[in-house]
Every structure is written in C-alpha cells, then in structure tokens.
Coordinates of C-alpha atoms in Angstrom, one line a residue:
M1 CA 35.1 180.5 40.5
P2 CA 34.8 179.3 44.1
H3 CA 35.8 175.8 44.5
N4 CA 32.9 173.5 45.1
L5 CA 33.5 171.5 48.2
S6 CA 32.6 167.9 48.3
H7 CA 30.4 166.5 50.9
Q8 CA 33.3 165.0 52.7
E9 CA 35.1 168.3 52.8
L10 CA 32.1 170.1 54.1
L11 CA 31.7 167.6 56.9
Q12 CA 35.3 168.1 57.9
E13 CA 34.9 171.9 57.9
Y14 CA 31.8 171.5 60.0
L15 CA 33.5 169.3 62.5
A16 CA 36.4 171.7 62.8
L17 CA 34.0 174.6 63.3
Q18 CA 32.2 172.6 66.0
S19 CA 35.5 171.9 67.7
R20 CA 36.4 175.6 67.7
V21 CA 33.0 176.5 69.1
T22 CA 33.4 173.9 71.9
R23 CA 36.8 175.2 72.8
F24 CA 35.5 178.8 72.8
S25 CA 32.6 177.8 75.1
A26 CA 35.0 176.1 77.5
Q27 CA 37.3 179.1 77.5
E28 CA 34.3 181.3 78.0
Q29 CA 33.2 179.2 81.0
E30 CA 36.7 179.4 82.4
L31 CA 36.6 183.1 82.1
I32 CA 33.2 183.2 83.9
N33 CA 34.6 181.0 86.6
V34 CA 37.6 183.2 87.0
R35 CA 35.4 186.3 87.1
D36 CA 33.2 184.6 89.8
M37 CA 36.2 183.7 91.7
L38 CA 37.6 187.2 91.4
D39 CA 34.2 188.6 92.5
Q40 CA 34.3 186.3 95.5
E41 CA 37.8 187.3 96.3
L42 CA 36.8 191.0 96.0
V43 CA 33.8 190.5 98.3
G44 CA 36.0 188.6 100.7
Y45 CA 38.7 191.2 100.8
K46 CA 36.1 193.9 101.0
R47 CA 34.6 192.1 104.0
M48 CA 38.1 191.7 105.4
N49 CA 38.7 195.4 105.1
E50 CA 35.4 196.2 106.8
F51 CA 36.5 193.8 109.6
H52 CA 39.9 195.6 110.0
A53 CA 38.2 199.0 110.0
A54 CA 35.8 197.9 112.7
A55 CA 38.4 196.0 114.8
I56 CA 40.7 199.0 115.0
E57 CA 37.9 200.9 116.9
V58 CA 37.2 198.1 119.3
R59 CA 38.3 198.8 122.9
D60 CA 37.1 195.7 124.8
V61 CA 37.5 192.0 124.4
P62 CA 33.8 190.9 124.4
R63 CA 33.0 193.2 121.4
L64 CA 36.1 192.0 119.5
L65 CA 35.0 188.3 120.0
E66 CA 31.5 189.2 118.8
L67 CA 32.9 191.0 115.7
I68 CA 35.2 188.0 114.9
S69 CA 32.4 185.5 115.1
E70 CA 30.2 187.5 112.8
T71 CA 33.0 188.0 110.3
L72 CA 33.7 184.3 110.2
V73 CA 30.2 183.5 109.1
D74 CA 30.1 186.2 106.4
L75 CA 33.7 185.8 105.2
F76 CA 34.0 182.1 104.9
E77 CA 30.3 181.3 104.2
T78 CA 30.0 178.9 107.2
E79 CA 27.2 178.2 109.5
I80 CA 29.1 178.8 112.8
G81 CA 31.6 181.4 113.9
F82 CA 33.3 180.9 117.3
A83 CA 35.9 183.1 119.0
C84 CA 37.4 182.4 122.3
F85 CA 40.4 183.6 124.4
R86 CA 41.8 182.8 127.8
Y87 CA 44.3 184.2 130.3
M88 CA 47.1 181.7 130.5
L89 CA 48.1 182.7 134.0
E90 CA 44.6 182.2 135.4
Q91 CA 43.2 178.7 135.0
G92 CA 39.6 178.6 133.9
S93 CA 39.6 182.3 133.0
Y94 CA 38.3 182.7 129.4
Q95 CA 35.7 184.5 127.3
C96 CA 33.9 183.3 124.2
H97 CA 31.2 184.2 121.7
L98 CA 29.2 181.9 119.4
E99 CA 27.5 183.2 116.2
G100 CA 25.1 180.8 114.4
G101 CA 24.4 177.2 115.0
G102 CA 20.8 177.7 116.3
K103 CA 19.8 179.1 119.7
Y104 CA 18.2 175.8 120.7
R105 CA 21.5 174.0 120.3
E106 CA 23.8 176.8 121.7
E107 CA 25.0 174.9 124.7
E108 CA 25.6 171.7 122.7
M109 CA 27.6 173.6 120.0
K110 CA 29.7 175.4 122.7
A111 CA 30.5 172.1 124.3
A112 CA 31.6 170.6 120.9
L113 CA 33.6 173.7 120.0
R114 CA 35.4 173.7 123.4
A115 CA 36.2 170.0 123.0
L116 CA 37.6 170.8 119.6
C117 CA 39.8 173.5 121.1
S118 CA 41.2 171.1 123.7
S119 CA 41.8 168.2 121.2
H120 CA 43.9 170.2 118.7
A121 CA 47.3 171.3 119.8
A122 CA 48.5 172.4 116.4
P123 CA 48.2 176.1 115.6
Y124 CA 46.1 175.5 112.5
S125 CA 44.1 172.6 111.1
W126 CA 41.0 172.0 109.0
C127 CA 38.6 169.1 108.2
D128 CA 36.2 168.8 105.3
G129 CA 34.4 165.8 106.6
E130 CA 33.3 164.3 109.9
K131 CA 36.1 162.5 111.7
E132 CA 34.7 162.0 115.2
A133 CA 31.7 159.9 115.8
G134 CA 29.0 161.7 117.8
S135 CA 30.3 165.2 117.0
P136 CA 27.6 167.6 115.7
L137 CA 30.2 169.2 113.4
S138 CA 30.8 168.1 109.8
R139 CA 33.6 170.4 108.6
W140 CA 35.6 173.1 110.3
M141 CA 38.8 175.3 110.4
I142 CA 40.5 176.0 113.7
G143 CA 43.3 178.4 114.5
K144 CA 45.0 178.8 117.9
K145 CA 47.3 181.8 118.4
H146 CA 49.6 182.5 121.3
R147 CA 52.2 185.2 120.7
P148 CA 55.6 184.7 122.4
G149 CA 55.7 186.5 125.8
S150 CA 51.9 187.1 125.7
T151 CA 49.7 186.0 128.6
V152 CA 46.6 185.4 126.4
E153 CA 45.7 182.7 123.8
M154 CA 43.1 183.1 121.1
V155 CA 41.1 180.3 119.4
V156 CA 39.0 180.9 116.3
I157 CA 36.8 178.3 114.6
A158 CA 34.7 178.4 111.5
A159 CA 32.4 175.3 111.2
V160 CA 29.4 173.7 109.7
S161 CA 27.1 171.3 111.5
R162 CA 26.2 167.9 110.1
E163 CA 22.6 169.0 109.7
K164 CA 23.6 171.8 107.3
A165 CA 26.5 170.1 105.6
L166 CA 24.7 170.0 102.2
T167 CA 23.7 173.7 102.4
Y168 CA 27.2 175.2 102.8
G169 CA 30.2 174.9 100.5
R170 CA 33.2 172.8 101.1
I171 CA 36.5 173.9 102.6
D172 CA 39.5 174.1 100.3
Q173 CA 43.1 175.2 100.6
R174 CA 42.3 178.7 99.4
K175 CA 39.8 179.2 102.2
F176 CA 42.1 177.7 104.8
T177 CA 45.0 180.1 103.7
L178 CA 42.7 183.1 104.0
F179 CA 41.5 181.7 107.4
Q180 CA 45.1 181.7 108.6
L181 CA 45.6 185.3 107.6
F182 CA 42.4 186.2 109.3
V183 CA 43.3 184.5 112.6
E184 CA 46.7 186.3 112.6
S185 CA 44.9 189.6 112.3
C186 CA 42.4 188.6 115.1
S187 CA 45.3 187.7 117.4
A188 CA 47.0 191.0 116.7
Y189 CA 43.9 193.0 117.6
L190 CA 43.4 190.9 120.8
E191 CA 47.0 191.5 121.8
S192 CA 46.5 195.2 121.1
I193 CA 43.5 195.4 123.4
S194 CA 45.3 193.4 126.1
A195 CA 48.3 195.6 125.8
R196 CA 46.1 198.7 126.0
Q197 CA 44.4 197.4 129.1
R198 CA 47.8 196.6 130.7
I199 CA 49.1 200.0 129.9
K200 CA 45.9 201.6 131.3
T201 CA 46.3 199.5 134.5
Q202 CA 50.0 200.5 134.8
L203 CA 49.1 204.2 134.2
E204 CA 46.5 204.0 136.9
T205 CA 49.0 202.3 139.2
I206 CA 51.6 205.0 138.4
R207 CA 49.0 207.7 139.0
K208 CA 48.1 206.3 142.4
S209 CA 51.7 205.9 143.2
E210 CA 52.4 209.5 142.3
L211 CA 49.5 210.6 144.3
E212 CA 50.7 208.6 147.3
L213 CA 54.2 209.9 146.8
R214 CA 52.9 213.5 146.8
R215 CA 51.0 212.8 150.0
L216 CA 54.0 211.2 151.7
S217 CA 56.2 214.0 150.5
L218 CA 53.7 216.6 151.9
I219 CA 53.7 214.7 155.2
A220 CA 57.4 214.4 155.3
T221 CA 57.9 218.0 154.4
N222 CA 55.5 219.4 157.0
T223 CA 56.0 217.0 159.9
H224 CA 57.9 218.3 163.0
S225 CA 60.0 215.2 163.1
G226 CA 63.2 215.1 161.1
V227 CA 63.0 212.8 158.0
I228 CA 66.1 211.4 156.2
I229 CA 66.0 209.3 153.0
T230 CA 69.3 207.5 152.2
D231 CA 70.4 205.1 149.5
A232 CA 71.1 201.5 150.1
K233 CA 74.5 202.3 151.5
A234 CA 73.0 204.7 154.1
R235 CA 74.2 207.9 152.3
I236 CA 71.7 210.8 152.5
V237 CA 69.8 211.7 149.3
W238 CA 67.0 213.8 150.9
V239 CA 66.2 215.6 154.2
N240 CA 63.1 217.6 155.2
D241 CA 62.9 221.1 156.7
A242 CA 62.4 219.7 160.2
F243 CA 65.7 217.9 160.0
K244 CA 67.5 221.0 158.9
T245 CA 65.8 223.0 161.7
N246 CA 66.6 220.4 164.4
T247 CA 70.3 219.9 163.4
G248 CA 71.2 223.3 162.0
Y249 CA 72.7 221.7 158.8
V250 CA 71.5 222.8 155.3
E251 CA 70.9 220.3 152.6
E252 CA 74.1 220.9 150.7
E253 CA 76.1 220.0 153.8
V254 CA 74.6 216.5 154.3
I255 CA 73.7 215.1 150.9
G256 CA 76.0 212.1 150.1
K257 CA 77.1 211.7 153.7
K258 CA 76.2 209.2 156.3
P259 CA 74.3 210.7 159.3
K260 CA 76.8 209.2 161.9
E261 CA 79.6 211.1 160.1
F262 CA 78.5 214.5 161.4
L263 CA 75.8 213.8 164.1
Q264 CA 77.9 211.4 166.3
T265 CA 81.1 211.5 168.2
E266 CA 82.9 208.6 169.9
G267 CA 81.6 207.7 173.3
L268 CA 78.4 209.8 172.9
N269 CA 76.2 206.8 173.0
D270 CA 76.5 203.4 174.7
E271 CA 78.0 200.5 172.7
E272 CA 75.0 198.2 173.1
T273 CA 72.6 200.8 171.5
L274 CA 75.1 201.4 168.6
H275 CA 75.5 197.7 168.0
R276 CA 71.8 197.1 167.9
L277 CA 71.4 199.9 165.4
S278 CA 74.3 198.7 163.2
S279 CA 73.1 195.1 163.3
A280 CA 69.6 196.1 162.2
L281 CA 71.0 198.1 159.2
Q282 CA 73.2 195.3 158.1
Q283 CA 70.3 192.9 158.2
H284 CA 68.0 195.4 156.5
E285 CA 65.5 195.3 159.4
N286 CA 63.3 197.9 161.1
V287 CA 64.8 199.4 164.2
S288 CA 64.0 202.0 166.8
V289 CA 66.5 203.4 169.3
D290 CA 67.0 206.4 171.5
L291 CA 70.2 208.3 170.8
K292 CA 72.1 211.4 171.6
N293 CA 73.1 213.6 168.6
I294 CA 75.1 216.8 168.2
R295 CA 73.7 219.8 166.4
K296 CA 75.9 221.9 164.2
N297 CA 76.4 224.4 167.0
G298 CA 77.8 221.6 169.3
E299 CA 74.6 221.3 171.4
V300 CA 73.7 217.7 172.4
F301 CA 70.1 216.7 172.0
F302 CA 68.1 213.4 172.5
L303 CA 66.2 211.8 169.7
R304 CA 64.1 208.7 169.1
L305 CA 65.4 207.3 165.8
T306 CA 63.1 204.9 163.7
I307 CA 64.6 203.4 160.6
S308 CA 62.7 201.4 158.0
P309 CA 64.2 199.7 154.8
V310 CA 62.5 200.3 151.4
R311 CA 62.6 197.5 148.8
D312 CA 61.6 197.4 145.2
Q313 CA 59.3 194.9 143.5
E314 CA 62.1 192.4 143.2
D315 CA 62.7 192.7 147.0
K316 CA 66.0 194.5 146.5
L317 CA 67.0 197.2 149.0
V318 CA 66.8 200.6 147.5
N319 CA 66.5 203.1 150.4
F320 CA 66.4 203.6 154.1
I321 CA 63.8 206.1 155.6
A322 CA 64.8 207.4 159.1
I323 CA 62.5 209.5 161.3
Q324 CA 64.1 211.6 164.0
Q325 CA 61.8 212.6 166.9
D326 CA 63.3 215.2 169.3
I327 CA 62.8 213.8 172.8
T328 CA 65.1 216.1 174.7
E329 CA 62.3 217.5 176.9
Q330 CA 61.1 214.0 177.6
K331 CA 64.6 212.9 178.6
V332 CA 65.1 216.0 180.8
S333 CA 61.7 215.3 182.4
E334 CA 62.7 211.7 183.0
A335 CA 65.9 212.7 184.6
R336 CA 64.1 215.2 186.8
M337 CA 61.6 212.5 187.7
I338 CA 64.4 210.1 188.7
E339 CA 66.0 212.9 190.8
Q340 CA 62.6 213.6 192.4
N341 CA 62.1 209.9 193.1
E342 CA 65.4 209.6 194.7
E343 CA 64.6 212.7 196.8
L344 CA 61.2 211.2 197.7
T345 CA 62.9 207.9 198.6
K346 CA 65.2 209.8 200.9
I347 CA 62.3 211.7 202.5
N348 CA 60.4 208.4 203.0
Q349 CA 63.4 206.9 204.7
E350 CA 63.6 210.0 206.9
L351 CA 59.9 209.7 207.6
D352 CA 60.2 206.1 208.5
Q353 CA 63.0 207.1 210.9
F354 CA 60.8 209.8 212.3
V355 CA 57.9 207.4 212.7
Y356 CA 60.2 205.0 214.5
S357 CA 61.4 207.8 216.7
I358 CA 57.7 208.7 217.5
S359 CA 56.8 205.1 218.3
H360 CA 59.9 204.5 220.5
D361 CA 61.4 207.8 221.7
L362 CA 58.2 209.7 222.2
R363 CA 55.7 207.1 223.4
A364 CA 58.1 205.6 225.9
P365 CA 58.3 208.8 228.0
L366 CA 54.6 209.3 227.6
L367 CA 53.9 205.9 229.0
S368 CA 56.3 206.5 231.8
I369 CA 54.5 209.8 232.6
Q370 CA 51.2 208.0 232.6
G371 CA 52.6 205.4 235.0
L372 CA 54.0 208.0 237.4
L373 CA 50.6 209.8 237.3
G374 CA 48.9 206.6 238.3
L375 CA 51.3 206.2 241.3
M376 CA 50.8 209.8 242.3
E377 CA 47.0 209.4 242.4
T378 CA 47.4 206.9 245.3
E379 CA 49.2 209.6 247.4
K380 CA 47.3 212.0 249.5
M381 CA 47.2 215.4 247.8
G382 CA 45.1 218.5 247.9
A383 CA 42.2 219.0 245.6
A384 CA 44.1 221.5 243.5
N385 CA 47.0 219.2 242.9
M386 CA 44.7 216.3 242.0
E387 CA 43.0 218.5 239.4
Y388 CA 46.4 219.4 238.0
L389 CA 47.3 215.8 237.8
S390 CA 44.0 215.0 236.0
L391 CA 44.8 217.7 233.4
V392 CA 48.3 216.3 232.9
G393 CA 46.8 212.8 232.5
E394 CA 44.3 214.0 229.9
S395 CA 47.0 215.8 228.0
T396 CA 49.3 212.8 227.9
K397 CA 46.4 210.6 226.7
R398 CA 45.6 213.0 223.8
L399 CA 49.2 213.2 222.9
D400 CA 49.5 209.4 222.9
H401 CA 46.3 209.2 220.8
T402 CA 47.7 211.6 218.3
I403 CA 50.9 209.6 218.1
L404 CA 48.9 206.4 217.5
E405 CA 46.9 208.1 214.7
I406 CA 50.2 209.3 213.0
L407 CA 51.5 205.7 213.3
N408 CA 48.3 204.3 211.8
Y409 CA 48.5 206.8 208.9
S410 CA 52.1 205.9 208.3
R411 CA 51.4 202.1 208.4
N412 CA 48.5 202.5 205.9
A413 CA 50.6 204.4 203.5
R414 CA 53.7 202.2 203.6
L415 CA 52.6 198.6 204.3
E416 CA 51.4 196.4 201.5
V417 CA 47.8 195.2 201.6
Q418 CA 47.5 191.6 202.9
F419 CA 44.2 189.8 202.5
D420 CA 43.5 187.0 205.0
S421 CA 40.5 185.2 206.5
F422 CA 39.4 186.4 209.9
N423 CA 36.3 186.6 212.1
L424 CA 34.8 190.0 211.7
R425 CA 32.4 189.7 214.6
T426 CA 35.2 188.8 217.0
T427 CA 37.2 191.8 215.8
I428 CA 34.2 194.1 216.5
A429 CA 33.8 192.6 219.9
H430 CA 37.4 193.1 220.8
I431 CA 37.3 196.8 219.6
L432 CA 34.2 197.5 221.7
S433 CA 35.8 195.9 224.7
D434 CA 39.0 198.0 224.3
L435 CA 36.9 201.2 223.9
G436 CA 34.6 200.4 226.9
S437 CA 36.6 202.6 229.3
M438 CA 36.0 205.7 227.2
R439 CA 32.4 206.1 228.3
R440 CA 30.7 203.5 230.5
D441 CA 27.3 205.2 230.1
V442 CA 27.1 204.2 226.4
R443 CA 25.1 201.1 225.5
T444 CA 26.4 199.2 222.5
S445 CA 24.6 196.5 220.3
V446 CA 25.7 194.4 217.4
H447 CA 23.2 193.0 214.8
W448 CA 24.5 190.4 212.3
S449 CA 23.4 189.0 208.9
G450 CA 25.6 186.5 206.9
N451 CA 28.8 184.7 207.5
E452 CA 31.1 186.0 210.3
E453 CA 34.2 184.8 208.5
V454 CA 35.5 187.4 205.9
V455 CA 38.5 187.9 203.7
Q456 CA 40.2 191.3 203.9
D457 CA 43.1 193.1 205.4
E458 CA 42.5 192.4 209.1
I459 CA 44.9 195.1 210.5
R460 CA 43.4 197.9 208.3
V461 CA 39.8 196.8 208.9
G462 CA 40.6 196.9 212.7
V463 CA 42.0 200.4 212.6
L464 CA 39.1 201.6 210.4
L465 CA 36.4 200.2 212.7
K466 CA 38.2 201.4 215.9
N467 CA 38.3 205.0 214.5
I468 CA 34.6 205.0 213.6
L469 CA 33.5 203.3 216.8
A470 CA 35.6 205.6 218.9
N471 CA 34.0 208.6 217.3
A472 CA 30.5 207.1 217.8
I473 CA 31.1 206.4 221.5
K474 CA 32.8 209.8 222.1
Y475 CA 30.0 211.9 220.5
S476 CA 27.0 209.8 221.7
K477 CA 24.2 211.5 223.5
R478 CA 25.1 213.1 226.8
G479 CA 23.0 212.7 229.9
G480 CA 21.6 209.2 229.6
D481 CA 20.3 206.8 226.9
A482 CA 23.5 207.0 224.9
E483 CA 23.6 204.2 222.3
V484 CA 25.8 202.9 219.6
E485 CA 24.5 200.3 217.2
V486 CA 26.5 198.2 214.8
R487 CA 24.8 196.4 211.9
A488 CA 26.8 194.1 209.7
I489 CA 25.7 192.3 206.5
T490 CA 28.1 190.0 204.7
T491 CA 27.9 188.2 201.4
P492 CA 30.5 186.2 199.5
Q493 CA 31.3 189.3 197.5
A494 CA 31.2 192.1 200.0
M495 CA 30.5 193.3 203.6
Q496 CA 28.5 196.3 204.7
I497 CA 29.1 197.7 208.2
I498 CA 26.8 200.5 209.5
I499 CA 27.7 202.2 212.8
A500 CA 25.0 204.6 214.1
D501 CA 24.9 206.8 217.3
N502 CA 22.3 209.0 218.8
G503 CA 24.7 211.8 219.6
E504 CA 25.0 215.5 218.7
G505 CA 25.3 214.9 215.0
I506 CA 27.1 217.0 212.4
D507 CA 25.9 220.2 210.7
E508 CA 25.2 219.7 207.0
V509 CA 27.8 222.4 206.1
H510 CA 30.5 220.2 207.5
L511 CA 29.6 216.8 205.9
Q512 CA 31.5 217.4 202.7
K513 CA 34.8 218.2 204.6
V514 CA 34.8 215.7 207.4
F515 CA 37.2 213.4 205.6
D516 CA 39.8 216.2 205.1
M517 CA 43.0 216.1 207.0
F518 CA 42.9 217.9 210.4
Y519 CA 39.3 219.0 209.8
R520 CA 37.1 219.0 212.9
A521 CA 33.4 219.4 212.6
T522 CA 32.9 220.0 216.3
H523 CA 34.9 221.4 219.2
S524 CA 32.8 219.7 221.9
S525 CA 35.5 217.2 222.5
P526 CA 39.2 217.2 221.9
G527 CA 40.6 215.6 218.8
T528 CA 43.2 215.9 216.0
G529 CA 41.0 215.7 212.9
L530 CA 43.0 212.7 211.6
G531 CA 40.6 209.9 212.5
L532 CA 38.1 210.2 209.6
Y533 CA 40.9 211.2 207.2
I534 CA 42.8 208.0 208.0
S535 CA 39.5 206.0 207.8
K536 CA 39.0 207.3 204.2
E537 CA 42.6 206.5 203.3
I538 CA 42.2 203.0 204.5
T539 CA 38.9 202.3 202.6
D540 CA 40.5 203.6 199.4
K541 CA 43.6 201.4 200.0
I542 CA 41.6 198.2 200.3
G543 CA 39.1 199.0 197.6
G544 CA 36.1 200.0 199.7
S545 CA 34.0 203.1 200.3
I546 CA 32.8 205.1 203.4
S547 CA 30.0 207.6 203.7
I548 CA 28.3 209.6 206.4
E549 CA 24.8 210.7 207.0
S550 CA 24.1 212.9 210.0
T551 CA 21.4 215.2 211.4
L552 CA 22.3 217.8 213.9
G553 CA 21.0 217.0 217.3
I554 CA 19.8 213.5 216.3
G555 CA 22.8 211.4 215.5
T556 CA 25.2 210.1 212.9
E557 CA 25.3 207.0 210.7
V558 CA 28.5 205.8 209.0
T559 CA 28.3 203.2 206.2
I560 CA 31.3 201.2 205.3
I561 CA 31.3 198.8 202.2
L562 CA 34.3 196.6 201.7
P563 CA 34.9 193.9 199.0
Q564 CA 35.8 190.4 199.9
H565 CA 38.9 189.0 198.3

C-alpha cells in the first residue's frame, strides 16, 4: 500500500517541486537569452558578410564611405554612422559621409563628430554616457586607423545623440570588440582602393612615358642629325642610323666605347674647346661646341655637338644624350666668305688707292691744262684755233666733272654717316652761286617754310642737292624764260625739298631707269649718267627717299624727303 504522506511531507514535496520549476524556468530563460544573442550574432555576421561582399566591388572612396556609414547604423544598432578619411600629405584634404542624425542637424552633427576625431588620439575608444558638456552625443565608439607606410587615415564613428539615448541600446564590450574588427576591415578596403588608384596613376604615367619614349625614339631614329646615348661614364649604349651614316661606323664597333676614342685625334681641335667640353661633362651640365671629327675612312668633318645630361627621379645622373649636327658645308661657306672678305678688303684698298690717284694724279694735269687754256685764250689766234681750244676746254671740263662724280660716289660708299646741325637755306644758296656760271639765262627762286636749321649729313646733302640743281639748270628751257624753283618745307621730324624746272622733261619710258648707273634719258647735253645714280645712293645711305615726276616738253620735278636726326 502506498505510504500516506503527512501534511508536512506533502508541503516539503511541493516546495521542492516549486524550486525545481523555478530553476527550470530560469534555465529556460537563459536558453532563450542565449538563443536571442545567437540570433543577433547571426544577423550581425550576416550583415557583416553583406558588407564585405559589397565593399569588395567598390572602386571609389565616396561610395565606400557611404557603405561604411550605412553598415554602422544597421550592424551596431546606433542612430549615427560616420566615416571619414584624409590624405596625410595634404593638409585639409579629407572626405566624409554621415548617415542618420537628422537632416536638420546635419551640420551640427558633422561638427561634433569632427571634434571627436580631433580630440581622441587613441586608435580605439568608446563611451556609454555623455562626458563632454554641450556635446549633442550621448554614447559612441570611435576607431582611427593608419597603416604603417600608408598616406591615408580612416576614422569611423558609431554614435547616439542625447535626444535618442533612451531609444537605442547601450554599448558593451561585445559591441566594441566587433566594432574594432569592422574598422580593421574598413581600413583594409580603403587601403585597397587607394593602392588601386595609385597603381592606376602609375600605369597611366608609365603609359605616357612609353608613348613619349616611342615618339622620342622615332624622332631620334629618323632625324638627319647623329644621336648618341651614353651611360653616366660617357660610354655609348645606343646610336641612331644618322650617326652610323655620318661616321661610317656600325653599332657593334662603337657600343661600350667613348666617342673621343675613335672620333678624335690629338691636335685635331683647340685645347680651349676641349677643356670647355670636358669641364661641362664633369659638372654634368649642358654644353654645345663646334668640333672636328674623323670618319672611319679618315675624312675630317665639322659638327656642332650638343650634350645634355639625363637624371632620374632622385637627381642621379644616368645618361648623356649627344646630338651631332654636320656643319661641314657651313664651315666651308664661312671659310669661303672669310676669303672673299679678305679679297674684297684688298679690292677696296686698291680702289681707295685708285680714287686717290684720280683725285691727285689725274685732276692735277687737268687743272693745269685748264689753266694753260685760259692763258692761251688771251693770245691772238685764228678763229679755227680758238674753236679748237674751246673744244679742248669743254672736254677737260667734262672729264673733270666725271672725276668729281666718281669721287663723290666713292666718298658716299666709304665714309661713315655723320649727322650735324647746319643751315639748309645757306647751303642751297652756296650751291646756286657755284652753279651760276653754268647758264646765266636761268632764273632761280627759293621758297621756304619752317626752320632753316636742320640736322643731317651736311656733306652728303650738299652733293645730293648740287647734282639735282645742276641737272635742273642744265636741262631748263632753251631760248628764254628758263626757270628753276626750289621749295623747302622743314619740320622737327623731316625736310622736303622740291626742285622743279621748265625744261625739256623726260619721256615716261625712261622714268623707271633714270636712277640706274650710267643711264642717260637724253643726249641733248653731255653727261656720264652717274649724277642721279649717286643721288639715289646718297638718299638711301642717309635714310631718305627721292622721286621724279616729269612731262616731256613741259618740265621735271624732283622730290627729296630726308629725316631729321
């Protein structure tokens, strides 16, 4: 028979059962809590995996910062996610993204988060309660990551504002540990993107360098100038086809040698040039010299050598580039020109001697003949003899005039221009007085406007005006009413002199040639054809101009324009 329990025993059994039920309920709650925690961990790791899958595909920093901020809010159940990074070599250069916190408080939150970045030097820290008065943040976790050797720093913050402190859960060690792992991953992805961008930039630089190298190689290969590339010790590593053509050497014969070892011989070039070249190479400086080289067949040729040093990114000398331009024809032309100049100098000296002889040895007998003719005219002679004497006198005058014109031409060509102040009106008056004996039937007049004092080459201006006035008087109207008019207009800058006659004029077909040497537009009067040619040479020499307008049978007008100096 079952034992009948007493009331006391039943009460004890009941209490024991109640205790077991309580323990079971507590264990069940612990199991539920563990299950919830595992579910949270599972969701968290699932969200972390989604983040990793998405971050791997990201190729730019702004999108990565946006993804990090969104993940912070979801993964750590916080109100605010903030991701920021900066280039450490560029002050003030940073990018950031804020997720949550309310749009109306965005600038305030960014300012508080940036202040948090600046105030925490430790790589990781967290706070589960407000520590700074006036801060809009209640709790937060911050991670700052800078990999050794990297040029970028990442800052990641998960935070809750004071307004939403009761809505969001608290921060514990478990969350903070997971946060540290998350920041490490974010830093790795950021470094990957930065490295990818650096590699892309380097590849682009390499591509451009290769393109530039191909262009330079194409230029060096196809240029007519010889190109030599040497190492830092001036030993040849490459030559172009033009070098091989110019020197006669093939590539195998010159690689590893210094150019001077086979292109130079002792005494071929002067020591000063060689010293300048050697000094520039030792100092690693640019240099350009003219040298003589020897081709493989022994032929000497001239070249203009330009050498430039090439340095690497660390400013270390790696190469020399030498460009050889064959200037043999130029040097031969220069030598020929020097020889011709010497010959011209000799000719000019002989011409000076000739002019001296004309002025002294030829004019002296002429002047003596003219004096004797003057004495003979006082003697009583027959009409025939007097006519002969007159012809001889005219011939000596023409010859003397020709000699004077040659002398004027020689002086204009040889003598330097000298500008001085003189009275132009007085000069014209003296010339008209000297020419008065040519034809006493010619009436002359001078009209003036402006200052009489001018600044020019007085001797050349005198010769110029004498030639033109002599022609005007000589070819003026025959048989009465012969007239020569001079009109002068002067300004501080220039002078204009117009000489007009009413003579026979010049046919239009001759006007384009009247300034040619020995050209005569008329044979009505004897002349050499040098006067107008010399006049044109003089105006050109002193920077002026001369022009002629003429109508056959009416007259001629010569316009002279000269600058004042």
